[in-house]
PDB file of C-alpha atoms and ligand atoms in Angstrom:
ATOM      1  CA  MET N   1       8.159  -0.313 -10.130  1.00 38.00           C
ATOM      2  CA  THR N   2      10.874   0.233  -7.196  1.00 50.00           C
ATOM      3  CA  ASN N   3      13.404  -1.293  -6.296  1.00 58.00           C
ATOM      4  CA  HIS N   4      14.279  -2.813  -3.266  1.00 63.00           C
ATOM      5  CA  ASP N   5      17.479  -4.352  -3.287  1.00 74.00           C
ATOM      6  CA  ASP N   6      19.440  -1.878  -1.118  1.00 94.00           C
ATOM      7  CA  VAL N   7      17.560  -3.272   1.077  1.00 96.00           C
ATOM      8  CA  ALA N   8      18.539  -6.734   0.900  1.00 96.00           C
ATOM      9  CA  VAL N   9      22.362  -5.375   0.200  1.00 97.00           C
ATOM     10  CA  GLN N  10      22.350  -3.215   3.207  1.00 97.00           C
ATOM     11  CA  LEU N  11      20.891  -5.666   5.746  1.00 98.00           C
ATOM     12  CA  ARG N  12      23.380  -7.876   5.510  1.00 97.00           C
ATOM     13  CA  THR N  13      26.638  -5.488   5.895  1.00 98.00           C
ATOM     14  CA  VAL N  14      24.629  -4.983   9.462  1.00 98.00           C
ATOM     15  CA  ASP N  15      24.155  -8.061   9.905  1.00 98.00           C
ATOM     16  CA  GLU N  16      28.371  -9.018   8.943  1.00 98.00           C
ATOM     17  CA  SER N  17      28.744  -6.032  11.203  1.00 98.00           C
ATOM     18  CA  ILE N  18      26.598  -7.272  13.804  1.00 98.00           C
ATOM     19  CA  ARG N  19      28.736 -10.735  13.741  1.00 98.00           C
ATOM     20  CA  ARG N  20      32.157  -8.559  13.362  1.00 98.00           C
ATOM     21  CA  ALA N  21      31.535  -7.046  16.610  1.00 98.00           C
ATOM     22  CA  GLU N  22      30.486 -10.407  18.238  1.00 98.00           C
ATOM     23  CA  ARG N  23      33.938 -11.634  17.164  1.00 98.00           C
ATOM     24  CA  ASP N  24      35.857  -8.434  18.443  1.00 98.00           C
ATOM     25  CA  PHE N  25      34.104  -7.368  21.449  1.00 98.00           C
ATOM     26  CA  GLY N  26      34.683 -11.477  23.168  1.00 98.00           C
ATOM     27  CA  ARG N  27      31.260 -12.169  22.352  1.00 98.00           C
ATOM     28  CA  LYS N  28      29.688 -15.331  21.942  1.00 98.00           C
ATOM     29  CA  ALA N  29      28.554 -16.324  18.229  1.00 98.00           C
ATOM     30  CA  GLY N  30      25.229 -15.491  17.428  1.00 98.00           C
ATOM     31  CA  SER N  31      24.573 -13.703  21.270  1.00 98.00           C
ATOM     32  CA  VAL N  32      23.203 -10.307  19.345  1.00 98.00           C
ATOM     33  CA  THR N  33      19.979  -9.950  18.101  1.00 98.00           C
ATOM     34  CA  LEU N  34      19.532  -7.267  14.692  1.00 98.00           C
ATOM     35  CA  VAL N  35      15.887  -5.549  15.352  1.00 99.00           C
ATOM     36  CA  ALA N  36      15.556  -4.122  12.031  1.00 98.00           C
ATOM     37  CA  VAL N  37      13.130  -0.749  12.629  1.00 98.00           C
ATOM     38  CA  SER N  38      10.984  -0.224   9.822  1.00 98.00           C
ATOM     39  CA  LYS N  39       8.832   2.202  11.384  1.00 98.00           C
ATOM     40  CA  THR N  40       7.455   4.905   8.927  1.00 97.00           C
ATOM     41  CA  MET N  41       8.888   2.026   6.199  1.00 97.00           C
ATOM     42  CA  PRO N  42       5.870   0.857   3.842  1.00 96.00           C
ATOM     43  CA  ALA N  43       5.582  -2.308   3.899  1.00 96.00           C
ATOM     44  CA  GLU N  44       7.081  -3.556   0.004  1.00 95.00           C
ATOM     45  CA  ARG N  45      10.155  -1.733   1.420  1.00 96.00           C
ATOM     46  CA  ILE N  46      10.289  -4.475   4.977  1.00 97.00           C
ATOM     47  CA  ARG N  47       9.510  -7.682   2.245  1.00 97.00           C
ATOM     48  CA  PRO N  48      13.007  -8.060   0.701  1.00 97.00           C
ATOM     49  CA  ALA N  49      13.997  -7.890   4.159  1.00 98.00           C
ATOM     50  CA  LEU N  50      11.605 -10.953   4.887  1.00 98.00           C
ATOM     51  CA  VAL N  51      12.389 -12.286   1.872  1.00 97.00           C
ATOM     52  CA  ALA N  52      16.283 -12.065   2.570  1.00 97.00           C
ATOM     53  CA  GLY N  53      15.362 -14.233   5.562  1.00 98.00           C
ATOM     54  CA  HIS N  54      14.967 -11.634   8.431  1.00 98.00           C
ATOM     55  CA  ARG N  55      12.567 -11.914  10.854  1.00 98.00           C
ATOM     56  CA  VAL N  56      12.973  -9.406  13.845  1.00 98.00           C
ATOM     57  CA  PHE N  57      11.312  -6.110  13.463  1.00 98.00           C
ATOM     58  CA  GLY N  58      10.537  -3.013  15.594  1.00 98.00           C
ATOM     59  CA  GLU N  59       7.701  -0.543  14.945  1.00 98.00           C
ATOM     60  CA  ASN N  60       7.545   2.569  17.025  1.00 98.00           C
ATOM     61  CA  ARG N  61       4.101   3.597  17.300  1.00 98.00           C
ATOM     62  CA  VAL N  62       0.907   0.540  17.237  1.00 98.00           C
ATOM     63  CA  GLN N  63      -1.198   2.199  14.758  1.00 97.00           C
ATOM     64  CA  GLU N  64       0.904   2.745  12.343  1.00 98.00           C
ATOM     65  CA  ALA N  65       1.992  -1.754  12.523  1.00 98.00           C
ATOM     66  CA  GLN N  66      -1.382  -2.599  12.885  1.00 97.00           C
ATOM     67  CA  GLY N  67      -1.778  -1.467   9.458  1.00 97.00           C
ATOM     68  CA  LYS N  68       1.103  -3.272   7.619  1.00 97.00           C
ATOM     69  CA  TRP N  69       2.274  -6.168   9.594  1.00 98.00           C
ATOM     70  CA  PRO N  70      -0.180  -8.448   9.574  1.00 97.00           C
ATOM     71  CA  GLY N  71      -0.832  -8.668   6.273  1.00 97.00           C
ATOM     72  CA  LEU N  72       2.963  -9.318   6.269  1.00 98.00           C
ATOM     73  CA  ARG N  73       2.746 -12.052   8.748  1.00 97.00           C
ATOM     74  CA  ALA N  74       0.118 -13.828   6.881  1.00 97.00           C
ATOM     75  CA  GLU N  75       3.016 -14.153   4.501  1.00 97.00           C
ATOM     76  CA  PHE N  76       6.140 -14.674   7.438  1.00 98.00           C
ATOM     77  CA  PRO N  77       3.932 -16.239  10.083  1.00 98.00           C
ATOM     78  CA  ASP N  78       7.832 -17.257  11.979  1.00 98.00           C
ATOM     79  CA  LEU N  79       8.566 -13.361  12.249  1.00 98.00           C
ATOM     80  CA  GLU N  80       9.254 -11.843  15.661  1.00 98.00           C
ATOM     81  CA  LEU N  81       7.919  -8.095  16.073  1.00 98.00           C
ATOM     82  CA  HIS N  82       9.128  -4.979  18.727  1.00 99.00           C
ATOM     83  CA  LEU N  83       7.019  -2.289  20.476  1.00 99.00           C
ATOM     84  CA  ILE N  84      10.276   0.229  20.604  1.00 98.00           C
ATOM     85  CA  GLY N  85       7.655   3.501  21.136  1.00 98.00           C
ATOM     86  CA  PRO N  86       6.198   4.224  23.748  1.00 97.00           C
ATOM     87  CA  LEU N  87       2.874   2.868  24.367  1.00 98.00           C
ATOM     88  CA  GLN N  88      -0.025   4.617  25.586  1.00 98.00           C
ATOM     89  CA  THR N  89      -2.580   2.273  28.062  1.00 97.00           C
ATOM     90  CA  ASN N  90      -5.146   2.747  25.775  1.00 97.00           C
ATOM     91  CA  LYS N  91      -3.804   1.187  22.948  1.00 98.00           C
ATOM     92  CA  VAL N  92      -2.378  -1.087  25.161  1.00 98.00           C
ATOM     93  CA  LYS N  93      -5.229  -4.182  24.153  1.00 98.00           C
ATOM     94  CA  GLU N  94      -3.653  -3.726  19.978  1.00 98.00           C
ATOM     95  CA  ALA N  95      -0.185  -3.748  21.768  1.00 98.00           C
ATOM     96  CA  VAL N  96      -0.935  -7.553  23.590  1.00 98.00           C
ATOM     97  CA  ALA N  97      -2.508  -8.649  20.553  1.00 98.00           C
ATOM     98  CA  LEU N  98      -0.078  -7.647  17.763  1.00 98.00           C
ATOM     99  CA  PHE N  99       4.099  -7.548  19.141  1.00 98.00           C
ATOM    100  CA  ASP N 100       5.621 -10.144  20.567  1.00 98.00           C
ATOM    101  CA  VAL N 101       7.943  -8.359  22.956  1.00 98.00           C
ATOM    102  CA  ILE N 102       7.266  -4.605  24.267  1.00 99.00           C
ATOM    103  CA  GLN N 103      10.147  -3.182  25.331  1.00 99.00           C
ATOM    104  CA  THR N 104       8.699  -0.049  26.477  1.00 98.00           C
ATOM    105  CA  LEU N 105       7.076  -0.699  29.459  1.00 98.00           C
ATOM    106  CA  ASP N 106       7.903   2.530  31.907  1.00 98.00           C
ATOM    107  CA  ARG N 107       5.458   3.120  34.561  1.00 98.00           C
ATOM    108  CA  PRO N 108       3.086   1.109  37.219  1.00 98.00           C
ATOM    109  CA  SER N 109      -0.252   2.296  35.011  1.00 98.00           C
ATOM    110  CA  LEU N 110       0.916   0.588  32.066  1.00 98.00           C
ATOM    111  CA  ALA N 111       2.082  -2.843  33.931  1.00 98.00           C
ATOM    112  CA  ARG N 112      -1.947  -2.737  35.406  1.00 98.00           C
ATOM    113  CA  GLU N 113      -3.154  -2.939  32.090  1.00 98.00           C
ATOM    114  CA  LEU N 114      -0.289  -4.975  30.440  1.00 98.00           C
ATOM    115  CA  ARG N 115      -1.507  -7.876  33.126  1.00 98.00           C
ATOM    116  CA  LYS N 116      -4.850  -7.525  32.500  1.00 98.00           C
ATOM    117  CA  GLU N 117      -4.769  -7.646  28.367  1.00 98.00           C
ATOM    118  CA  MET N 118      -2.285 -10.483  28.593  1.00 98.00           C
ATOM    119  CA  ASP N 119      -4.966 -12.820  30.800  1.00 98.00           C
ATOM    120  CA  ARG N 120      -8.001 -11.404  28.259  1.00 98.00           C
ATOM    121  CA  GLN N 121      -5.960 -12.326  25.493  1.00 98.00           C
ATOM    122  CA  GLY N 122      -4.045 -15.328  26.871  1.00 98.00           C
ATOM    123  CA  ARG N 123      -1.303 -13.811  25.138  1.00 98.00           C
ATOM    124  CA  GLN N 124       2.419 -13.116  27.064  1.00 97.00           C
ATOM    125  CA  PRO N 125       4.457 -11.211  25.074  1.00 98.00           C
ATOM    126  CA  ARG N 126       7.711 -10.693  26.195  1.00 98.00           C
ATOM    127  CA  LEU N 127       8.805  -7.384  28.011  1.00 98.00           C
ATOM    128  CA  LEU N 128      11.442  -5.039  28.525  1.00 98.00           C
ATOM    129  CA  VAL N 129      11.733  -2.075  31.085  1.00 99.00           C
ATOM    130  CA  GLN N 130      11.993   1.223  29.359  1.00 98.00           C
ATOM    131  CA  VAL N 131      15.324   3.147  31.385  1.00 98.00           C
ATOM    132  CA  ASN N 132      16.002   6.453  31.311  1.00 98.00           C
ATOM    133  CA  THR N 133      19.396   6.808  31.448  1.00 98.00           C
ATOM    134  CA  GLY N 134      20.279  10.373  31.298  1.00 97.00           C
ATOM    135  CA  ALA N 135      17.145  10.837  33.349  1.00 95.00           C
ATOM    136  CA  GLU N 136      15.881  13.520  30.841  1.00 95.00           C
ATOM    137  CA  PRO N 137      12.831  15.384  31.402  1.00 93.00           C
ATOM    138  CA  GLN N 138      11.228  14.980  28.525  1.00 93.00           C
ATOM    139  CA  LYS N 139      11.649  11.246  27.903  1.00 94.00           C
ATOM    140  CA  ALA N 140      10.202   8.067  29.211  1.00 95.00           C
ATOM    141  CA  GLY N 141      11.631   5.454  31.201  1.00 98.00           C
ATOM    142  CA  ILE N 142      12.289   4.334  34.808  1.00 98.00           C
ATOM    143  CA  ASP N 143      14.903   6.590  36.279  1.00 98.00           C
ATOM    144  CA  PRO N 144      18.081   4.808  36.637  1.00 98.00           C
ATOM    145  CA  ARG N 145      17.451   4.755  40.782  1.00 97.00           C
ATOM    146  CA  GLU N 146      14.303   3.301  40.780  1.00 98.00           C
ATOM    147  CA  VAL N 147      14.460  -0.115  38.290  1.00 98.00           C
ATOM    148  CA  PRO N 148      14.625  -2.442  41.420  1.00 98.00           C
ATOM    149  CA  ALA N 149      11.873  -0.897  43.133  1.00 98.00           C
ATOM    150  CA  PHE N 150       9.458  -1.023  39.684  1.00 98.00           C
ATOM    151  CA  LEU N 151      10.904  -4.772  39.020  1.00 98.00           C
ATOM    152  CA  ALA N 152      10.055  -5.748  42.574  1.00 98.00           C
ATOM    153  CA  GLN N 153       6.512  -4.030  41.842  1.00 98.00           C
ATOM    154  CA  CYS N 154       6.343  -5.248  38.631  1.00 98.00           C
ATOM    155  CA  ARG N 155       6.872  -9.025  40.038  1.00 98.00           C
ATOM    156  CA  ASP N 156       4.749  -8.683  43.006  1.00 98.00           C
ATOM    157  CA  GLU N 157       2.106  -6.388  42.764  1.00 98.00           C
ATOM    158  CA  PHE N 158       1.808  -7.543  38.465  1.00 98.00           C
ATOM    159  CA  GLY N 159       2.783 -10.821  38.566  1.00 98.00           C
ATOM    160  CA  LEU N 160       5.011  -9.686  35.548  1.00 98.00           C
ATOM    161  CA  ALA N 161       8.387 -10.952  34.637  1.00 98.00           C
ATOM    162  CA  PRO N 162      10.210  -8.356  32.280  1.00 98.00           C
ATOM    163  CA  ALA N 163      13.289 -10.021  30.630  1.00 98.00           C
ATOM    164  CA  GLY N 164      15.635  -7.279  30.262  1.00 98.00           C
ATOM    165  CA  LEU N 165      15.978  -3.850  29.968  1.00 99.00           C
ATOM    166  CA  MET N 166      16.394  -0.875  26.725  1.00 98.00           C
ATOM    167  CA  CYS N 167      17.528   2.140  26.985  1.00 98.00           C
ATOM    168  CA  ILE N 168      17.785   5.463  24.215  1.00 98.00           C
ATOM    169  CA  PRO N 169      20.381   7.844  25.351  1.00 97.00           C
ATOM    170  CA  PRO N 170      21.110  11.902  25.269  1.00 96.00           C
ATOM    171  CA  VAL N 171      21.676  12.662  21.869  1.00 93.00           C
ATOM    172  CA  GLU N 172      23.949  15.148  22.520  1.00 92.00           C
ATOM    173  CA  GLU N 173      26.412  12.925  24.683  1.00 95.00           C
ATOM    174  CA  PRO N 174      28.643   9.598  24.233  1.00 95.00           C
ATOM    175  CA  PRO N 175      26.525   6.396  24.048  1.00 98.00           C
ATOM    176  CA  SER N 176      28.718   4.151  26.384  1.00 98.00           C
ATOM    177  CA  ALA N 177      28.461   5.532  29.954  1.00 98.00           C
ATOM    178  CA  HIS N 178      24.434   4.852  28.910  1.00 98.00           C
ATOM    179  CA  PHE N 179      25.271   1.344  27.456  1.00 98.00           C
ATOM    180  CA  ALA N 180      27.561   0.736  30.661  1.00 98.00           C
ATOM    181  CA  LEU N 181      24.919   1.668  32.753  1.00 98.00           C
ATOM    182  CA  LEU N 182      22.185  -0.246  31.495  1.00 98.00           C
ATOM    183  CA  ALA N 183      24.448  -3.425  31.418  1.00 98.00           C
ATOM    184  CA  ARG N 184      25.497  -3.115  35.483  1.00 98.00           C
ATOM    185  CA  LEU N 185      21.290  -2.606  36.271  1.00 98.00           C
ATOM    186  CA  ALA N 186      20.308  -5.469  34.017  1.00 98.00           C
ATOM    187  CA  MET N 187      23.575  -7.474  35.857  1.00 98.00           C
ATOM    188  CA  GLU N 188      22.198  -6.128  39.602  1.00 98.00           C
ATOM    189  CA  ALA N 189      18.965  -7.180  38.439  1.00 98.00           C
ATOM    190  CA  GLY N 190      19.630 -10.711  37.369  1.00 98.00           C
ATOM    191  CA  LEU N 191      17.859  -9.830  34.049  1.00 98.00           C
ATOM    192  CA  PRO N 192      19.402 -11.636  30.441  1.00 98.00           C
ATOM    193  CA  LEU N 193      17.930  -9.014  28.300  1.00 98.00           C
ATOM    194  CA  LEU N 194      19.601  -5.956  26.830  1.00 98.00           C
ATOM    195  CA  SER N 195      18.413  -3.243  23.627  1.00 99.00           C
ATOM    196  CA  MET N 196      20.779  -0.864  23.092  1.00 98.00           C
ATOM    197  CA  GLY N 197      22.750   0.185  20.278  1.00 98.00           C
ATOM    198  CA  MET N 198      21.024   2.088  16.960  1.00 98.00           C
ATOM    199  CA  SER N 199      22.740   2.887  13.394  1.00 97.00           C
ATOM    200  CA  ALA N 200      24.971   5.230  14.913  1.00 96.00           C
ATOM    201  CA  ASP N 201      26.230   3.172  17.743  1.00 97.00           C
ATOM    202  CA  TYR N 202      25.339  -0.719  17.742  1.00 98.00           C
ATOM    203  CA  GLU N 203      28.701  -1.646  17.478  1.00 98.00           C
ATOM    204  CA  ALA N 204      29.520   0.017  21.287  1.00 98.00           C
ATOM    205  CA  ALA N 205      26.415  -1.857  22.672  1.00 98.00           C
ATOM    206  CA  ILE N 206      27.377  -5.269  21.386  1.00 98.00           C
ATOM    207  CA  GLN N 207      30.688  -4.276  22.960  1.00 98.00           C
ATOM    208  CA  LEU N 208      29.349  -3.459  26.431  1.00 98.00           C
ATOM    209  CA  GLY N 209      26.767  -6.267  26.574  1.00 98.00           C
ATOM    210  CA  ALA N 210      23.565  -5.475  24.206  1.00 98.00           C
ATOM    211  CA  THR N 211      21.831  -8.652  23.043  1.00 98.00           C
ATOM    212  CA  HIS N 212      19.401  -6.771  20.982  1.00 99.00           C
ATOM    213  CA  VAL N 213      20.385  -3.580  18.842  1.00 98.00           C
ATOM    214  CA  ARG N 214      17.698  -1.464  16.979  1.00 98.00           C
ATOM    215  CA  VAL N 215      18.939  -0.481  13.463  1.00 98.00           C
ATOM    216  CA  GLY N 216      16.672   1.314  11.336  1.00 98.00           C
ATOM    217  CA  SER N 217      18.208   4.049   8.957  1.00 97.00           C
ATOM    218  CA  ALA N 218      21.789   1.742   7.968  1.00 97.00           C
ATOM    219  CA  ILE N 219      18.969  -0.740   6.365  1.00 98.00           C
ATOM    220  CA  PHE N 220      16.239   1.038   5.293  1.00 97.00           C
ATOM    221  CA  GLY N 221      17.713   4.330   4.341  1.00 94.00           C
ATOM    222  CA  ALA N 222      17.037   8.408   5.898  1.00 91.00           C
ATOM    223  CA  ARG N 223      13.357   8.228   7.190  1.00 90.00           C
ATOM    224  CA  ASN N 224      11.504  11.244   5.950  1.00 80.00           C
ATOM    225  CA  PRO N 225      12.035  14.468   8.498  1.00 65.00           C
ATOM    226  CA  VAL N 226       8.612  14.741   9.039  1.00 55.00           C
ATOM    227  CA  SER N 227       7.256  11.288  10.048  1.00 50.00           C
ATOM    228  CA  ALA N 228      10.532  10.380  11.729  1.00 47.00           C
ATOM    229  CA  GLN N 229       9.453  10.072  14.976  1.00 48.00           C
TER     230      GLN N 229
HETATM  231  C1  PLP Y   1      13.903   5.189  15.017  1.00 77.03           C
HETATM  232  C2  PLP Y   1      14.603   4.230  16.469  1.00 77.03           C
HETATM  233  C3  PLP Y   1      15.818   3.302  16.059  1.00 77.03           C
HETATM  234  C4  PLP Y   1      16.157   3.338  15.274  1.00 77.03           C
HETATM  235  O1  PLP Y   1      17.471   4.259  15.041  1.00 77.03           O
HETATM  236  P1  PLP Y   1      17.612   4.495  13.858  1.00 77.03           P
HETATM  237  O2  PLP Y   1      19.360   5.615  14.003  1.00 77.03           O
HETATM  238  O3  PLP Y   1      17.306   4.631  12.192  1.00 77.03           O
HETATM  239  O4  PLP Y   1      19.181   3.032  13.446  1.00 77.03           O
HETATM  240  C5  PLP Y   1      16.005   2.515  17.449  1.00 77.03           C
HETATM  241  N1  PLP Y   1      15.966   3.070  18.577  1.00 77.03           N
HETATM  242  C6  PLP Y   1      14.301   3.406  18.493  1.00 77.03           C
HETATM  243  C7  PLP Y   1      13.748   3.773  19.907  1.00 77.03           C
HETATM  244  C8  PLP Y   1      14.335   4.400  17.731  1.00 77.03           C
HETATM  245  O5  PLP Y   1      12.604   5.048  17.495  1.00 77.03           O
END
């Protein structure tokens, strides 16, 4: 038998510091949603978080999520699952069927496929546009300068209405400038949701307006480095 009590304890610690950050930074109580990032973690390590009452989770791979979430959802039907990793167009069908929120809309070809699958399945996952705030060549996401045009294209060409923006700042830079940029882009576009901040920097993200923080290792512990991506 493995003891997973630590997950419930760490979940509560993170949740308390989110509520404290809401108070400290003048955010409305309950305005920040904790997305517990359970990638690489087996179902038996996720279950204690569900038993403790947590319902919002993030996964970065469609196939891995398909292996563990349908079973957990049978037990906890009211959970909310977010896709926070890159989405290939050939996995859109599975992603639309499984996820409630897709945070990584980052190109027109993906928007086109999402439109098709959403119509086919009659499911409407919420969409966030991933923004490459650091303009890193190897990283997914819309260039910050292209965000207004991409949002207009989503609306006019595909009939999609993304609800917000998400970013993963460059690892080697202080994240706050990236959070501030994302917040400004969302405000200019009139979008209510902002997914930013991870284990190391979610408090700074809350200060700058995050509505969703994506926290993995601070809740579930370190991931196996081989499968950490
Ligand atoms: C893994 C991951 C996280 C969580 O990272 P931690 O540092 O473990 O909190 C957040 N966002 C994305 C997109 C991730 O892939």
